[in-house]
mmCIF file of C-alpha atoms in Angstrom:
data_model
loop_
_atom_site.group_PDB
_atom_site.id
_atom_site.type_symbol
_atom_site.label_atom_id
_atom_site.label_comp_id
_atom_site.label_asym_id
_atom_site.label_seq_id
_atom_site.Cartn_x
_atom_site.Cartn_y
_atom_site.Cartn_z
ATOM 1 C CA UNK A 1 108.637 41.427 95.843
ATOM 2 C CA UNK A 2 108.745 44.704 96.566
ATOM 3 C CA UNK A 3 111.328 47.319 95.576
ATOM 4 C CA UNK A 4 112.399 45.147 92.629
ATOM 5 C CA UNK A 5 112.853 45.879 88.755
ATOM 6 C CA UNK A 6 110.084 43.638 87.710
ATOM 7 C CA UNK A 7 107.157 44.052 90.262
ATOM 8 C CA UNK A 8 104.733 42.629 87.369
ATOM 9 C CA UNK A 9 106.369 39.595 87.321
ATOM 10 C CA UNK A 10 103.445 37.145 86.987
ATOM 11 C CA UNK A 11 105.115 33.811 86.910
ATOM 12 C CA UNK A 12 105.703 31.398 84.230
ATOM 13 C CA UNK A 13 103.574 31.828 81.292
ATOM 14 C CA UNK A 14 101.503 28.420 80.385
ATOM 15 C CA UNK A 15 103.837 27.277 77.509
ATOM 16 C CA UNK A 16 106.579 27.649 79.574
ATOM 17 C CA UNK A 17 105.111 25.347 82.516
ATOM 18 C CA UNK A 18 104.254 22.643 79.770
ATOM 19 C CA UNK A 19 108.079 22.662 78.316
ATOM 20 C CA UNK A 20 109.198 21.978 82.308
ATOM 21 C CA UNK A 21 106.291 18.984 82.418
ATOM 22 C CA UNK A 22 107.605 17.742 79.393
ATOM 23 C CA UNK A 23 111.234 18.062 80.480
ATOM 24 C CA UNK A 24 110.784 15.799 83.600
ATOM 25 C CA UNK A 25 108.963 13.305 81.680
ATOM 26 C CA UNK A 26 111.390 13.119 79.166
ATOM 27 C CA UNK A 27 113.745 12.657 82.525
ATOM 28 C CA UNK A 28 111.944 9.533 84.108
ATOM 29 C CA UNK A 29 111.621 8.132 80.622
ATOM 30 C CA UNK A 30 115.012 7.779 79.550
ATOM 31 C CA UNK A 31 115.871 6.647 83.524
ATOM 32 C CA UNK A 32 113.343 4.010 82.423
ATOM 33 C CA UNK A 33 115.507 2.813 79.042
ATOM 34 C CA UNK A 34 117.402 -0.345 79.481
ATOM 35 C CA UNK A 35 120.160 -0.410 77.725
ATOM 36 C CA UNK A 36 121.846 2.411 75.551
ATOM 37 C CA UNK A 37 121.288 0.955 72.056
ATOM 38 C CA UNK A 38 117.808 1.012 73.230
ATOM 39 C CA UNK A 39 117.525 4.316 74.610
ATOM 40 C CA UNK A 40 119.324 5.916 71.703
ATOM 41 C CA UNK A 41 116.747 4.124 69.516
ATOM 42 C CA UNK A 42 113.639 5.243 71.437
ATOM 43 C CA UNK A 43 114.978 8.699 71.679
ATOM 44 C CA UNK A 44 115.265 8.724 67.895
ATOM 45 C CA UNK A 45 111.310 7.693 67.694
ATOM 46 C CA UNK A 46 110.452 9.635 70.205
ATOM 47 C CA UNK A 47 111.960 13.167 68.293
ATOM 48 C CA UNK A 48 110.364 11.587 64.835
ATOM 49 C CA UNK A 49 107.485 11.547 66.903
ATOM 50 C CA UNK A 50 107.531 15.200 67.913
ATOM 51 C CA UNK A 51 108.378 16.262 64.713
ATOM 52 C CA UNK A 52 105.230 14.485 62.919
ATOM 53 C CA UNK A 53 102.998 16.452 65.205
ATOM 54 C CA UNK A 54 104.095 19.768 64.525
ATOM 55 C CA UNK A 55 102.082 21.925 62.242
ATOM 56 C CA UNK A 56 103.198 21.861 58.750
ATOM 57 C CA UNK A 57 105.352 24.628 58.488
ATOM 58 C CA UNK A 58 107.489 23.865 61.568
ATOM 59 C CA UNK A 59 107.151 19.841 60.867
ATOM 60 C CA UNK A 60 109.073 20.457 57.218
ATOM 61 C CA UNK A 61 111.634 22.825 58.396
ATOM 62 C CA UNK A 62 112.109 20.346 61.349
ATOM 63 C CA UNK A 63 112.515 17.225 59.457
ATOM 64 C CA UNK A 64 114.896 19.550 57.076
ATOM 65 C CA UNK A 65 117.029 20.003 60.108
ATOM 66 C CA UNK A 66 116.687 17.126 61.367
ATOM 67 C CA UNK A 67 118.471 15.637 58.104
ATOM 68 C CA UNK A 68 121.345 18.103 58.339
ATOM 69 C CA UNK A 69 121.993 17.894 61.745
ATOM 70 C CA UNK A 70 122.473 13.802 61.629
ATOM 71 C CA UNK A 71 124.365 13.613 57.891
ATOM 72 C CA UNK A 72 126.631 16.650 59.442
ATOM 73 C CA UNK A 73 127.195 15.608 63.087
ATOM 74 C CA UNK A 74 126.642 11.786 63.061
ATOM 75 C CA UNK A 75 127.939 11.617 66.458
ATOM 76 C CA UNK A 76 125.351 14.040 67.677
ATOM 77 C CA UNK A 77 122.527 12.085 69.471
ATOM 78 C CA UNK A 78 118.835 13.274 69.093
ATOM 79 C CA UNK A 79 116.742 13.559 71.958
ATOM 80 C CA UNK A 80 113.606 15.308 73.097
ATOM 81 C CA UNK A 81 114.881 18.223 75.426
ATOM 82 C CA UNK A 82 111.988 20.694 76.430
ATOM 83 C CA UNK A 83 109.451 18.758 74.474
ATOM 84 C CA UNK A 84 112.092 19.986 71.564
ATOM 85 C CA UNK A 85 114.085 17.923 69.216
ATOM 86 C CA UNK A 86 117.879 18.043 69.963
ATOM 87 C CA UNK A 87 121.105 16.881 69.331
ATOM 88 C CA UNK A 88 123.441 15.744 72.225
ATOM 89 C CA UNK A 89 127.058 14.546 72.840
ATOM 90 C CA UNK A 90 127.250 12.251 75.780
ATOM 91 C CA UNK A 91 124.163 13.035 76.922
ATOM 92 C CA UNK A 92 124.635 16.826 76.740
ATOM 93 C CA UNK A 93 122.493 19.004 74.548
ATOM 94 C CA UNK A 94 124.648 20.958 71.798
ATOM 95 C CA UNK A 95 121.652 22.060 69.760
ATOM 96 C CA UNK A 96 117.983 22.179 69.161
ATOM 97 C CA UNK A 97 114.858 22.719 67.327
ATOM 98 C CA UNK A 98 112.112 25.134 68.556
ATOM 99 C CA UNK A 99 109.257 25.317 66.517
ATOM 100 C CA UNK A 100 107.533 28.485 66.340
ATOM 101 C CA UNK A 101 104.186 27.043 67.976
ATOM 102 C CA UNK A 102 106.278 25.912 71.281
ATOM 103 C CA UNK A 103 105.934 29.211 72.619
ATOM 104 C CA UNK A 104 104.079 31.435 70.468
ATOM 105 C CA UNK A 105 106.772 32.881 68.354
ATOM 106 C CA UNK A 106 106.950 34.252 65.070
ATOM 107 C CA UNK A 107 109.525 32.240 63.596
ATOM 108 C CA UNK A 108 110.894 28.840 64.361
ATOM 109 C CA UNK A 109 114.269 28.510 65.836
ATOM 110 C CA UNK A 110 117.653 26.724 65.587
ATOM 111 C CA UNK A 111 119.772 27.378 68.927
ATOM 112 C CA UNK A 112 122.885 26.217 69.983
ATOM 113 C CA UNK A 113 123.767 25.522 73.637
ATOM 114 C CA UNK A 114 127.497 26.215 75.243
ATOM 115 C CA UNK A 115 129.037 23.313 74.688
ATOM 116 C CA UNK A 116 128.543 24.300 70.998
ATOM 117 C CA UNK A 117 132.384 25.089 69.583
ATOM 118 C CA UNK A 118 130.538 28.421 67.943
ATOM 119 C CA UNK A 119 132.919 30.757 69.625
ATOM 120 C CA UNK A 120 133.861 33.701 67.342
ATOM 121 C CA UNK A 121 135.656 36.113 69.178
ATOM 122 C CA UNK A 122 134.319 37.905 72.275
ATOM 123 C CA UNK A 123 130.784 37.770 70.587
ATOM 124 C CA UNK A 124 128.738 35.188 68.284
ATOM 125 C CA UNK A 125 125.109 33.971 67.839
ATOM 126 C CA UNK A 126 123.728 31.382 69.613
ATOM 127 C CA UNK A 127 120.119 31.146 67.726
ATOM 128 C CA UNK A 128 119.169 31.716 64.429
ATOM 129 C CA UNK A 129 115.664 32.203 63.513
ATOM 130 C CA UNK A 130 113.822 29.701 60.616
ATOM 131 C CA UNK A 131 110.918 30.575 58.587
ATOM 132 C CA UNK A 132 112.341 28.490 55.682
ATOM 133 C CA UNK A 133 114.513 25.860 54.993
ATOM 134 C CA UNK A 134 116.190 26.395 51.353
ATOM 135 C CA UNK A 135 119.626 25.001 49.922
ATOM 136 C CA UNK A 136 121.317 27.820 51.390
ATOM 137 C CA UNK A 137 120.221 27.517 54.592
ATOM 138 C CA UNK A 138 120.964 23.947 55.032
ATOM 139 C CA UNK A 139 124.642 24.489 53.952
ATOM 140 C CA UNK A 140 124.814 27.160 56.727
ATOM 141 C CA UNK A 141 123.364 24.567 59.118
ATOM 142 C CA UNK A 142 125.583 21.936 57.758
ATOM 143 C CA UNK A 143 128.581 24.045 58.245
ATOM 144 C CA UNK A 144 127.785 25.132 61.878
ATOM 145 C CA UNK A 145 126.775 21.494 63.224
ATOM 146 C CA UNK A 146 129.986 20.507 62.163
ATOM 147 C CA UNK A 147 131.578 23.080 64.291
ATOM 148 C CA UNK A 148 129.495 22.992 66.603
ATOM 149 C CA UNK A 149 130.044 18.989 67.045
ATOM 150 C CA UNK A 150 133.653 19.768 67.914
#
């Protein structure tokens, strides 16, 4: 296009086009589930799943989080989202895992969507980068699940 900002603009970058494959299977998967016992049980295998096939580092701070996040927010759901594990009330994604191997990154990553209660004034984070998952950090995931849960 010319005349715009970004005339290098080359288009999505592999890792990004595999997320959006995964997303739509994930789609016609759960449109697949029968009933919602079952579906909330086969999402639950199906983000155990993901997490098992991460590489070690992301797989332990992802099973770490996955612990908080469902002691802290039982009413949270987890669900694959992106090819990512995620948490979700009524069906709606509040937070997530992103390992650092989805897309090349140099540290793992807990985000929060917008229906995440976070707010904190006119400003607050949204993601927090992981490259460990100590005492201390699961408190502060504890404590912002909870919120975040509403």
């Amino acid at each position: 296009m010319a005349g715009t900002a970004n005339s290098n603009y080359e288009g999505f970058t592999a890792e990004e086009r595999a997320a959006m494959k995964e997303h739509a299977q994930e789609q016609k998967k759960a449109a697949r589930r029968a009933s919602r016992a079952d579906k909330a049980a086969e999402a639950l295998r199906d983000v155990l799943a993901k997490i098992a096939e991460m590489p070690d580092s992301d797989r332990v701070m992802a099973e770490r989080v996955h612990a908080v996040v469902t002691a802290n927010a039982p009413a949270l759901e987890p669900k694959l989202w992106y090819g990512m594990p995620s948490y979700a009330l009524d069906g709606k994604v509040v937070c997530f895992f992103q390992s650092a191997e989805k897309f090349k990154a140099r540290y793992a990553t807990l985000g929060f969507n917008d229906l995440a209660k976070l707010d904190d004034g006119p400003m607050w984070p949204t993601a927090f980068a992981l490259t460990e998952v100590t005492a201390e950090v699961e408190e502060r995931i504890g404590e912002l699940v909870r919120r975040a849960a509403g």
